[in-house]
XYZ file of C-alpha atoms in Angstrom:
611
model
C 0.000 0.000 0.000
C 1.155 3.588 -0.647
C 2.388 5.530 2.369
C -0.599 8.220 1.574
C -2.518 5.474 1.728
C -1.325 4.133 5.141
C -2.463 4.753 8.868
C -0.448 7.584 10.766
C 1.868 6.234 12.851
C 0.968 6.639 16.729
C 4.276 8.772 17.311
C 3.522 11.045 14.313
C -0.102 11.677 15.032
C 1.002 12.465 18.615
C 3.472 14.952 17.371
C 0.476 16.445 14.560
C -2.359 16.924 17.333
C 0.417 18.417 20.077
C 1.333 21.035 17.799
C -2.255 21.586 16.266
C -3.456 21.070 20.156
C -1.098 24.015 21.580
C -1.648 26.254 18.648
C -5.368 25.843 19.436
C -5.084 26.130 22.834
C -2.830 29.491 22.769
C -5.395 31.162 20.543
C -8.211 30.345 22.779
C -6.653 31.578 25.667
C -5.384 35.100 23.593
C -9.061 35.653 22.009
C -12.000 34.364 24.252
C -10.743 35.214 27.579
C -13.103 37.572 29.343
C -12.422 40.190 31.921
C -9.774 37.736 33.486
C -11.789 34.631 33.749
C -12.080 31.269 31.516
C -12.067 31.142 27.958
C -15.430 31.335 26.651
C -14.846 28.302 24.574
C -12.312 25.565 24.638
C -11.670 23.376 21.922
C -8.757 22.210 23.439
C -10.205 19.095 24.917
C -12.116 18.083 21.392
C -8.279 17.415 20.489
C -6.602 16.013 23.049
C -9.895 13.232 23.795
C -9.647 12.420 19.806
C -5.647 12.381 20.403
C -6.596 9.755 23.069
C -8.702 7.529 21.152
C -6.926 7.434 18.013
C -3.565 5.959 20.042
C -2.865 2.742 21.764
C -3.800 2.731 25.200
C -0.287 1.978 26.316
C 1.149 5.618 24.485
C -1.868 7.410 26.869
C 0.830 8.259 29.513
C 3.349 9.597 27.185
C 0.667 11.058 25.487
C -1.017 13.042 28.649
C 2.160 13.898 29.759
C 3.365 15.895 26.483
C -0.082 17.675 26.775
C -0.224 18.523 30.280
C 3.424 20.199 29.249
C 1.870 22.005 26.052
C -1.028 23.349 27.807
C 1.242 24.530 31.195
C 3.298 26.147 28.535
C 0.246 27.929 27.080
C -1.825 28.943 29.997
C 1.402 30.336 31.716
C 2.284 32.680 28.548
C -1.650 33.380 27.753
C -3.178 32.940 30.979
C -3.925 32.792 34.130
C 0.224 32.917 34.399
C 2.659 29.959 35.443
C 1.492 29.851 39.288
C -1.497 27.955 38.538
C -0.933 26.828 34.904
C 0.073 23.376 35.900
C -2.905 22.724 38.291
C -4.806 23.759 35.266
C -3.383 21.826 32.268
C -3.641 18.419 34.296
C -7.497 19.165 34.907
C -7.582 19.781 31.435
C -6.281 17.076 30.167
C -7.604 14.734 32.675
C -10.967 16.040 31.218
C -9.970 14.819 27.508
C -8.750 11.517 28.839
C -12.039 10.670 30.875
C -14.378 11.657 27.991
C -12.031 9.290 25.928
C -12.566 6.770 28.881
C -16.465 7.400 29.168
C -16.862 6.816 24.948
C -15.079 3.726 25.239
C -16.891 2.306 27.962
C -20.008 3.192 27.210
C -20.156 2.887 23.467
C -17.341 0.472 22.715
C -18.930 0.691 18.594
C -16.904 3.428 18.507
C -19.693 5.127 15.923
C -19.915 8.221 17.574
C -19.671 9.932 13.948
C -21.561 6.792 12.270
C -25.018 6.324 13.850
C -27.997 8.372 15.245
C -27.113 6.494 18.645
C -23.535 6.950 18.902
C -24.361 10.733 18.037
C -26.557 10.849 21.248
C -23.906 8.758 23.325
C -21.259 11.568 21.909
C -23.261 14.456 23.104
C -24.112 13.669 26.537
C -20.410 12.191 27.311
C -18.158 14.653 25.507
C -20.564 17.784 26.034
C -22.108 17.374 29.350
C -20.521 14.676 31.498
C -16.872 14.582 30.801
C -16.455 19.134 31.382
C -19.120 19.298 33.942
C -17.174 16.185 35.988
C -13.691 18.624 35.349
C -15.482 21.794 36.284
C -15.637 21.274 40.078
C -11.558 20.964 40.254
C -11.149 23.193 37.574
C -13.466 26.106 39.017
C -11.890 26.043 42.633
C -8.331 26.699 41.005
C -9.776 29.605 38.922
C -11.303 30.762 41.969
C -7.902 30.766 43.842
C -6.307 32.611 40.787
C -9.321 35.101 39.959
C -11.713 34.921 42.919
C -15.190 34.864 42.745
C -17.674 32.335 43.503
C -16.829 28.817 42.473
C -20.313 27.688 41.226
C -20.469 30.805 38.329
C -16.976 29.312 37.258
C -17.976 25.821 37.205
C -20.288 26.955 34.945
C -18.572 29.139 32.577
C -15.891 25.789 32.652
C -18.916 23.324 31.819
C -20.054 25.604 29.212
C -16.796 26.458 27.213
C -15.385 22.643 27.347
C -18.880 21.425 26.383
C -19.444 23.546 23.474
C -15.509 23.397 21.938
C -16.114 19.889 22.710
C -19.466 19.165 20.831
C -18.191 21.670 18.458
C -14.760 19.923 17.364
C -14.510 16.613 18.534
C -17.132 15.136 15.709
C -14.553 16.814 12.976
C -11.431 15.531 14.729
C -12.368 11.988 14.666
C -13.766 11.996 11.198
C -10.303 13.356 10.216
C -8.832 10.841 12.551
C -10.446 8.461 10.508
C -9.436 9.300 7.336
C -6.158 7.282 5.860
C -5.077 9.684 3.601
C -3.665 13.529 3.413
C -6.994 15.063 1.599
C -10.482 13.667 3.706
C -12.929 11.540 1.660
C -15.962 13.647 0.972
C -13.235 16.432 -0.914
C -11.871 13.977 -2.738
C -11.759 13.431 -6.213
C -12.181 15.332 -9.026
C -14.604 18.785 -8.755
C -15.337 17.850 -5.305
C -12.431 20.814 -3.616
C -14.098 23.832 -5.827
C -17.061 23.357 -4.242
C -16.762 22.401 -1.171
C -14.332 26.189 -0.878
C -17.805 27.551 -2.102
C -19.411 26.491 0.498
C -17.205 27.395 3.109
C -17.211 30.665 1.752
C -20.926 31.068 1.679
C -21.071 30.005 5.261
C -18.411 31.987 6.458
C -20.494 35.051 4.169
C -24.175 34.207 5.520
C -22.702 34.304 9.379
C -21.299 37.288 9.013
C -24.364 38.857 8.111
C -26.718 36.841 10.612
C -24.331 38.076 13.484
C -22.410 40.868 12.664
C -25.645 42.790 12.028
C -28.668 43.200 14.187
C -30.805 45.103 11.423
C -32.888 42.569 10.667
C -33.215 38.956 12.303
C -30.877 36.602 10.081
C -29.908 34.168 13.164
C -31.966 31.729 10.827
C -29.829 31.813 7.786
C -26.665 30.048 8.431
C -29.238 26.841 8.460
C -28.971 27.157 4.608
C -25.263 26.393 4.255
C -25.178 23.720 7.178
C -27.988 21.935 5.389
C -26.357 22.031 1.842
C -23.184 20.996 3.153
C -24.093 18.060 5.158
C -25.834 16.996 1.271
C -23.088 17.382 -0.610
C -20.099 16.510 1.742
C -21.680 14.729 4.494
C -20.376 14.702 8.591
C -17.318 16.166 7.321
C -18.941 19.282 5.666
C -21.539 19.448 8.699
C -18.930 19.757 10.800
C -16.597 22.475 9.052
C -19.736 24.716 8.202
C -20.967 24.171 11.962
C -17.284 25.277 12.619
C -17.154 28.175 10.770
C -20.281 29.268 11.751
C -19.121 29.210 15.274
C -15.951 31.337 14.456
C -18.388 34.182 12.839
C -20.751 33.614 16.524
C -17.285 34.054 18.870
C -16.151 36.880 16.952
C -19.506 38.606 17.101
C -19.934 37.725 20.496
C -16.230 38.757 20.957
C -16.355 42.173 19.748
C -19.824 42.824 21.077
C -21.266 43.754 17.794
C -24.152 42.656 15.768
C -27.012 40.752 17.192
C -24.957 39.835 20.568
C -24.780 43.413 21.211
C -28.394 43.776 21.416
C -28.893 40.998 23.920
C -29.139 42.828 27.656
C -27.733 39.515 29.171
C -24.416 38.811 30.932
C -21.567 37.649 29.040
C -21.849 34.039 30.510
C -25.576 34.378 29.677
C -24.745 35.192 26.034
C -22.545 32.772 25.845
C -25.370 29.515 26.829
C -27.404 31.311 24.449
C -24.608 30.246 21.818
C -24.251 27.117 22.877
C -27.753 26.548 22.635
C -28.089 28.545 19.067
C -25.083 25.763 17.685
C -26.162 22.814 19.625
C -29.480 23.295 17.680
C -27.540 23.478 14.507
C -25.752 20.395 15.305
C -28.520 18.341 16.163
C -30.638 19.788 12.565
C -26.719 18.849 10.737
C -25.234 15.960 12.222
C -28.186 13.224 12.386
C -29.009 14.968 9.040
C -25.469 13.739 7.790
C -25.420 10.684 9.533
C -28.410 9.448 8.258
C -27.611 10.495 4.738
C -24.017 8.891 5.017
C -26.063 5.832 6.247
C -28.800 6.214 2.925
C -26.107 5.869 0.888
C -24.537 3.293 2.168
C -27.570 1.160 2.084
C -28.092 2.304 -1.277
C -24.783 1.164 -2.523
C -25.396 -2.846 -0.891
C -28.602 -2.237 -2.268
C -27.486 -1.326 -5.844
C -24.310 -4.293 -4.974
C -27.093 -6.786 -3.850
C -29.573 -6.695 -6.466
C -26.658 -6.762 -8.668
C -25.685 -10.219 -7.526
C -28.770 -11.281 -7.210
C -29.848 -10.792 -10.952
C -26.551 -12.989 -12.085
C -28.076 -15.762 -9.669
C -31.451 -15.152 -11.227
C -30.014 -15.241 -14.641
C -28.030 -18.051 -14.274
C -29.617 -20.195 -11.436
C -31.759 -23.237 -12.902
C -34.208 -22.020 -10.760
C -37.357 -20.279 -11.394
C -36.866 -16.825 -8.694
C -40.173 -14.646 -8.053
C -41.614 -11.690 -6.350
C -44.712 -11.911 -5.611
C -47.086 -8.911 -4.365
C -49.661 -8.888 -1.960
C -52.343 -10.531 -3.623
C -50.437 -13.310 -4.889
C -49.410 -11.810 -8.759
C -45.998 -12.860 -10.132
C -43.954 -9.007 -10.176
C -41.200 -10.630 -10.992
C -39.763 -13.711 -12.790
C -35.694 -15.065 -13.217
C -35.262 -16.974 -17.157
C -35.945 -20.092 -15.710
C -39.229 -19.481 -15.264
C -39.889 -19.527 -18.560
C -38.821 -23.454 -18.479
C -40.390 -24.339 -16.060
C -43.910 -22.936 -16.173
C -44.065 -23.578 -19.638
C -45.191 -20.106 -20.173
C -43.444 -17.089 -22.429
C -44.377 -14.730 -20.067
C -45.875 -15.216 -16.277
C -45.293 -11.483 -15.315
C -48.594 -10.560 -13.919
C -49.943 -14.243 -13.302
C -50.689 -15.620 -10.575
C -48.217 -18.281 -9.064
C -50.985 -21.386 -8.906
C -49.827 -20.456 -13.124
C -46.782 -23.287 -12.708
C -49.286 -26.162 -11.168
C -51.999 -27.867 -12.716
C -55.711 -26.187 -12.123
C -56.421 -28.855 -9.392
C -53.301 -27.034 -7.167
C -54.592 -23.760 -7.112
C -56.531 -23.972 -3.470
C -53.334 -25.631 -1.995
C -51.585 -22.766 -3.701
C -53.657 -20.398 -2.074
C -53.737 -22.047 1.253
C -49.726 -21.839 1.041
C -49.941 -18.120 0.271
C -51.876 -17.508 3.274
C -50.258 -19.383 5.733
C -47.059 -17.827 5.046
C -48.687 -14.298 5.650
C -50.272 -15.780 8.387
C -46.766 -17.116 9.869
C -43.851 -15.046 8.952
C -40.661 -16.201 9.182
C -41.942 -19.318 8.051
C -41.329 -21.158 4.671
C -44.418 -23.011 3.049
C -43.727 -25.693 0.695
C -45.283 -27.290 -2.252
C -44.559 -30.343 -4.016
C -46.542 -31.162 -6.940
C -46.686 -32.992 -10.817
C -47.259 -31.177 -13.602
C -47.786 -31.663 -17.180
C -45.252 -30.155 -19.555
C -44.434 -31.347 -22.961
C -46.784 -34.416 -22.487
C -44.372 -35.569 -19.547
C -44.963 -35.266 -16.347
C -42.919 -33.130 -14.093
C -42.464 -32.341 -10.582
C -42.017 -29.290 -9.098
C -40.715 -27.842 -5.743
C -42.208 -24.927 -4.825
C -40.290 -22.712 -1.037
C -42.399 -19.609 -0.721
C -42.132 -16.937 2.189
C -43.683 -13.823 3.233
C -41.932 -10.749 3.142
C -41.315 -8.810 6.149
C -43.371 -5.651 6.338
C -45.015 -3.379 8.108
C -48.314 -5.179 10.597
C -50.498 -2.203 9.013
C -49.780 -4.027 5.374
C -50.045 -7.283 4.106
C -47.188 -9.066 2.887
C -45.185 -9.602 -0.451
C -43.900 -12.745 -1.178
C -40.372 -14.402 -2.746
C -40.975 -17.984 -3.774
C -38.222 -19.988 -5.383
C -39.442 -23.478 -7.739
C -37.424 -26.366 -8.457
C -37.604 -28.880 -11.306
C -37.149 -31.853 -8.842
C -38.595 -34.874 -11.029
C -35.113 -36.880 -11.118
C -35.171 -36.324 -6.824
C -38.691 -37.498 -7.366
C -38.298 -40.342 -9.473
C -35.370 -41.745 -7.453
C -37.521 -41.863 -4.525
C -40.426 -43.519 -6.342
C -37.722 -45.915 -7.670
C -36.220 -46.497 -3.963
C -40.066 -46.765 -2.994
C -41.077 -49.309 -5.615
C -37.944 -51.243 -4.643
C -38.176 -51.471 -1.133
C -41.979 -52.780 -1.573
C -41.094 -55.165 -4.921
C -39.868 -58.819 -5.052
C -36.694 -58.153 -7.007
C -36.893 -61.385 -8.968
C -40.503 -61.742 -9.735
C -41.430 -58.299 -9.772
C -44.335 -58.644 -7.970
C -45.086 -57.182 -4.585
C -42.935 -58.261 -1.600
C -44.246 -59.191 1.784
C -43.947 -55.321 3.464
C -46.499 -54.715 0.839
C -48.618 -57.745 1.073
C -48.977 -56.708 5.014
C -49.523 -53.507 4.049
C -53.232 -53.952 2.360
C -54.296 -56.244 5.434
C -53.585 -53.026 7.574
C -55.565 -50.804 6.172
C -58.648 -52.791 5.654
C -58.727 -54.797 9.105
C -59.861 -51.813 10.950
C -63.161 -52.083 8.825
C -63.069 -56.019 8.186
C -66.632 -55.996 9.891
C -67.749 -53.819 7.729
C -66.546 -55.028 4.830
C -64.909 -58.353 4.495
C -62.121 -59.475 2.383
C -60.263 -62.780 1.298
C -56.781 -64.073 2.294
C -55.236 -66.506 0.816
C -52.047 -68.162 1.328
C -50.256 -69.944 -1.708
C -47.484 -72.282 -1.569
C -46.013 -74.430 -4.686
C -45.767 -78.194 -3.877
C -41.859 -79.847 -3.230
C -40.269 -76.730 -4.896
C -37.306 -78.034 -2.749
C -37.354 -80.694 -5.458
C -36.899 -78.279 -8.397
C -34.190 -76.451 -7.074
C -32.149 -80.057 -6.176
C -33.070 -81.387 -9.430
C -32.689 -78.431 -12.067
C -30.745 -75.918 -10.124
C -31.758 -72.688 -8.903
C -31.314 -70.951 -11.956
C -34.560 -73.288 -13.070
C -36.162 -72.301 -10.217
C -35.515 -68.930 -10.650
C -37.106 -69.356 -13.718
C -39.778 -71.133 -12.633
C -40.943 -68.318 -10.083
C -40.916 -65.424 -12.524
C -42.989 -67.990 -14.753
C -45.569 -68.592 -11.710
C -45.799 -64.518 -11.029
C -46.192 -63.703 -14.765
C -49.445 -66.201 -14.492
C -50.044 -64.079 -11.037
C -49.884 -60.847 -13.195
C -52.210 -62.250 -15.796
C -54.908 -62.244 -13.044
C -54.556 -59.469 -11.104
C -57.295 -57.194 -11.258
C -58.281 -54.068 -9.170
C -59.732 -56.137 -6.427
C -57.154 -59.074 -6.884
C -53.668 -58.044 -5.590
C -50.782 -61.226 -5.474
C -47.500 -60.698 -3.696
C -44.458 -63.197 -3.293
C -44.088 -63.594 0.493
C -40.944 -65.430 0.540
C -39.318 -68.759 -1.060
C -42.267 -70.059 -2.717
C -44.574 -68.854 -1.005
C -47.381 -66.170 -2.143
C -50.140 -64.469 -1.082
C -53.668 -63.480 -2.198
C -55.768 -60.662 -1.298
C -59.144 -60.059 -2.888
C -61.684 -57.218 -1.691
C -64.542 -56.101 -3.677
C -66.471 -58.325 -6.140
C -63.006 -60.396 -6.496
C -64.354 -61.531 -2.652
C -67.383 -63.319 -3.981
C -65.099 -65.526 -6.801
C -61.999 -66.224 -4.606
C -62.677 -69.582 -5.224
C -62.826 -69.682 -8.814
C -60.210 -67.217 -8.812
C -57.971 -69.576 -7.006
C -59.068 -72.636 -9.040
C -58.333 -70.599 -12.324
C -55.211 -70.070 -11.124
C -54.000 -73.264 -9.659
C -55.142 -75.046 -13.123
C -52.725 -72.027 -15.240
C -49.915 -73.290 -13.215
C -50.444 -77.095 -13.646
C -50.706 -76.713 -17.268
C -48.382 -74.581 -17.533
C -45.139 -76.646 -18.656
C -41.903 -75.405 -17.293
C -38.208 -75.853 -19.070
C -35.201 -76.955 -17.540
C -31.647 -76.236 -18.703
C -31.718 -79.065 -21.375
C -34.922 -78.569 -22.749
C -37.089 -80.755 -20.925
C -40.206 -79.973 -19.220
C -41.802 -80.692 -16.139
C -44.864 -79.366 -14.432
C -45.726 -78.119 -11.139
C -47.765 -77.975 -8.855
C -50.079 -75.667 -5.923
C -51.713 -75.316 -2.206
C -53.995 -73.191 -1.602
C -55.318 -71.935 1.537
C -58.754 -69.446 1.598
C -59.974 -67.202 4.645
C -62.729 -64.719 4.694
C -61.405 -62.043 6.952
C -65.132 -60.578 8.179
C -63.861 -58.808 11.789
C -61.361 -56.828 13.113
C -58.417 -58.909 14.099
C -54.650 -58.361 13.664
C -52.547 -58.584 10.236
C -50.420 -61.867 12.244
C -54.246 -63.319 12.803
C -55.460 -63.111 9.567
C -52.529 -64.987 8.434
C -52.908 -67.808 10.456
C -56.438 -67.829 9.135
C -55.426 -68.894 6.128
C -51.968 -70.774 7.218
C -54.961 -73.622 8.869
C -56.256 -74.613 5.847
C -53.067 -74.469 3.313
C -51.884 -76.895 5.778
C -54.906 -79.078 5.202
C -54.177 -78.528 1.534
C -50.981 -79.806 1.657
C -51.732 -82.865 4.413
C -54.859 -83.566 1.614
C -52.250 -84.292 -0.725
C -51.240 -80.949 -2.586
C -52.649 -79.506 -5.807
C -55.848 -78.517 -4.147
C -57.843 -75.713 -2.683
C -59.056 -75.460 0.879
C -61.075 -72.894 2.801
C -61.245 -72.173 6.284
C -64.224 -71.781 8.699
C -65.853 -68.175 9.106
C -63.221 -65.871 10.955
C -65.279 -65.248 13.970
C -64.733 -69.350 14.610
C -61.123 -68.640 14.401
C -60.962 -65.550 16.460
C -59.989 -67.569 19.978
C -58.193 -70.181 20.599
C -59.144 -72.672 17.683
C -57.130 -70.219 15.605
C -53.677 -70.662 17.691
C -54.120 -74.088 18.082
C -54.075 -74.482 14.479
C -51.661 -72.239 14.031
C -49.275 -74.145 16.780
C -50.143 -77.589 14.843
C -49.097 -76.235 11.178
C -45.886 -75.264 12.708
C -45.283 -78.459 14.289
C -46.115 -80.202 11.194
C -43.933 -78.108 8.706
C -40.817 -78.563 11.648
């Protein structure tokens, strides 16, 4: 980095504000000292507490030290003379130190020039509590020196350290601030010209609202102080607030102009002035503030809507703004895509779902007004291009005021492959993978649903089993057997209906659920399909064929009962199936004869049997 560009060294800005501190301080003393007494207004301090706060806390000593000696030196050759000039200068600075202290501990931010807040915490430490804590010492040494009473000097000391304070310390740290030779809000091309003009107008207005008493112009030097702090911010506010206080102290000074028309005191005159500039301050400074704060917003505004319209133009994403009744205000490219539309500007957002989404659209729309802070989201298919699509739909209220309703941003994903996989992981999780048909999770599954109303309305179970498969795969291998399942499901498959659902339960072993009017020709049903697979001739590795073979066992589920229950209804008679001989069809007794312990006996003798 250039050195103009670099931060003053602690040492050198020590050395800058000393000399610019005892320069300021010996021209107070010379110019606004009244009939023997304090300075009417002490800048001073303003320095010496921005000195303080712009150094390392370990240089304060060194730092306080080499003040207390500059401001010794200048109240002995100025002032009150060398007797008491030491007393003095360590009050002083002691002053500038503790308002330094009270900003940091108090406002730590450190934006006493930045916000409305830190403006506030500025005034009340560096213009009332910081000189008013320094007065009491201060006024009983002037009282020693001048005489008097001690209270009328604690005020004139409050008064002149408060307004120098108020009146410099903003401009000192905004120059403390700066990192190079020339401040910000001057620099740059056409910016010095002007900013020259207005210092000149300001210093030109004053003079006429103070050094003249004619006519009632107090009003004027508002003009300036307001055009500055537009054009050059907290830095301008504070050099026109400056310079306007120069043209005040000189009126007030050489008793001319409107101060010489005031029948008041000198002290009362000069509260008057501080209250005439703290007014102009507090019009200026907040004024500049909150305009240096405008822009700033303005420029992450202007920087985040530019990055935000290169992730609108180049997200896949469809990115809207919605108003307060719902209407699409504004739409990123992909929207285009993905609502299948050339335009959606000025349509509602139900425009990207089908025309049976639009109440769960508006349901969304409302909830998310209702609950802000809270993202609604929609998932739904659409049609596009004679496919069908899914789309993701995040929508959230805007923020606003409780008086208005709110806007909206919604964002809408193409999430069909997302979709797809998990209809894919779905299917395969509830599919036999090597007969395709249902597995046993979704076998049990039916059962569940309909048990709760089996009463109601009844439905068949049956459990199907192929006779000495164990045979097949010794004989022909399980490759043949392999075969020989998918060609027993394909046959399932063929008679599957709406109210007929088949599922492979494990080994060889399948299930049968019918419901409906498949309920009243379960039998058949069953017979239909345990002829299909005995005529059905099955191929071994060489060629050959061979047939096989089915038990079948039928229960009418007609109550409520458990899934494990109905099961066992139907385990009973496959087990007389198979004990019958095989190859043939049995049915069990009504449910309610199997709902106590008949049905566990059973069940305990099958499994005894098959072991």
């Amino acid at each position: 980095m250039a050195a103009a560009q670099q931060k003053m060294h602690p040492a050198t800005r020590i050395f800058v504000y000393g000399t610019l501190f005892f320069g300021v301080t010996c021209f107070t003393i010379f110019w606004t000292r009244f009939a023997g007494g304090l300075a009417l207004v002490w800048p001073g301090t303003a320095i010496a507490a921005a000195l303080f706060l712009s150094v390392p806390q370990s240089r304060h000593l060194g730092t306080a030290v080499l003040l207390v000696g500059l401001s010794t030196l200048a109240t002995s050759v100025f002032g009150l003379g060398p007797e008491w000039a030491f007393p003095l200068a360590t009050i002083n600075i002691f002053e500038a130190w503790f308002i330094a202290w009270l900003l940091v501990r108090f406002r730590p931010e450190r934006d006493y020039v930045d916000s409305e807040q830190g403006i506030v915490w500025l005034g009340f430490l560096a213009g009332l509590a910081g000189p008013f804590a320094a007065a009491i010492p201060g006024s009983l040494v002037v009282m020693q020196v001048v005489g008097g009473n001690w209270l009328e000097h604690a005020f004139s000391w409050g008064v002149g350290h408060g307004l120098g304070t108020l009146l410099v310390l903003p401009l000192a740290l905004l120059l403390a601030s700066y990192r190079q030779p020339i401040p910000e809000p001057i620099r740059g091309p056409g910016r010095l010209l002007p900013f020259f003009g207005i210092v000149l107008l300001t210093l030109t207005i004053s003079a006429v609202a103070f050094l003249q008493s004619t006519v009632p112009t107090l009003f004027l030097p508002i003009v300036p102080l307001v055009l500055a702090s537009f054009c050059f911010g907290r830095f301008g506010a504070s050099v026109t607030v400056l310079n306007i206080t120069v043209c005040a102290a000189v009126s007030l000074a050489m008793d001319v102009g409107v101060f010489a028309q005031l029948h008041l005191a000198l002290w009362q005159k000069a509260l008057f002035l501080q209250f005439y500039l703290s007014v102009l301050l507090l019009i200026s400074f907040p004024l500049a503030v909150a305009l240096k704060q405008r822009q700033r917003f303005m420029e992450e505004l202007v920087d985040r809507e530019a990055m935000q319209r290169l992730i609108a133009d180049h997200s896949d994403d469809a990115l809207l703004h919605l108003d307060r009744e719902g209407t699409i205000r504004f739409a990123s490219p992909a929207s285009t895509r993905l609502s299948g539309l050339e335009i959606v500007e000025g349509l509602p957002l139900a425009a990207f779902f089908s025309e049976f989404d639009k109440e769960i659209v508006a349901s969304a729309l409302v909830s998310a007004a209702h609950y802000r802070g809270h993202t609604e989201i929609i998932e739904r298919s659409v049609e596009r291009s004679g496919q069908t699509r899914w789309l993701k739909a995040k929508l959230r209220a805007v923020d606003a005021s409780k008086k208005q309703a709110s806007t909206f941003v919604v964002t809408i994903r193409d999430v069909t492959e997302r979709k797809l996989n998990e209809i894919q992981i779905s299917w395969e999780a509830r599919t036999d993978v090597l007969t395709g048909l249902p597995n046993r999770r979704a076998f049990l599954d039916v059962p569940e649903a309909q048990l709760e109303f089996a009463d109601e309305q009844p439905f068949g179970f049956a459990l199907i089993d192929l006779d000495h498969f164990k045979r097949v795969n010794d004989s022909y291998g399980h490759a043949v057997g392999d075969k020989v399942l998918k060609q027993v499901a394909q046959i399932m498959r063929e008679n599957t209906t709406d109210d007929c659902f088949f599922a492979r339960l494990g080994g060889e072993e399948f299930g049968l659920i019918a419901c409906g009017s498949a309920l009243e020709t379960l039998s058949i049903i069953c017979e239909r399909l345990r002829l299909a697979i005995l005529r059905s001739a099955m191929t071994d590795n060489d060629g050959g064929h061979f047939n096989i073979t089915m038990s079948i066992g039928i229960a009418q589920i007609s109550e409520r009962c458990s899934s494990s229950m109905a099961m066992q209804a139907a385990d009973g008679p496959l087990y007389s199936a198979k004990a019958a001989g095989r190859n043939c069809i049995r049915h069990a007794q009504h449910m309610r004869h199997f709902a106590g312990s008949s049905v566990r006996d059973r069940s305990s003798s099958t499994l005894i049997a098959v072991r």
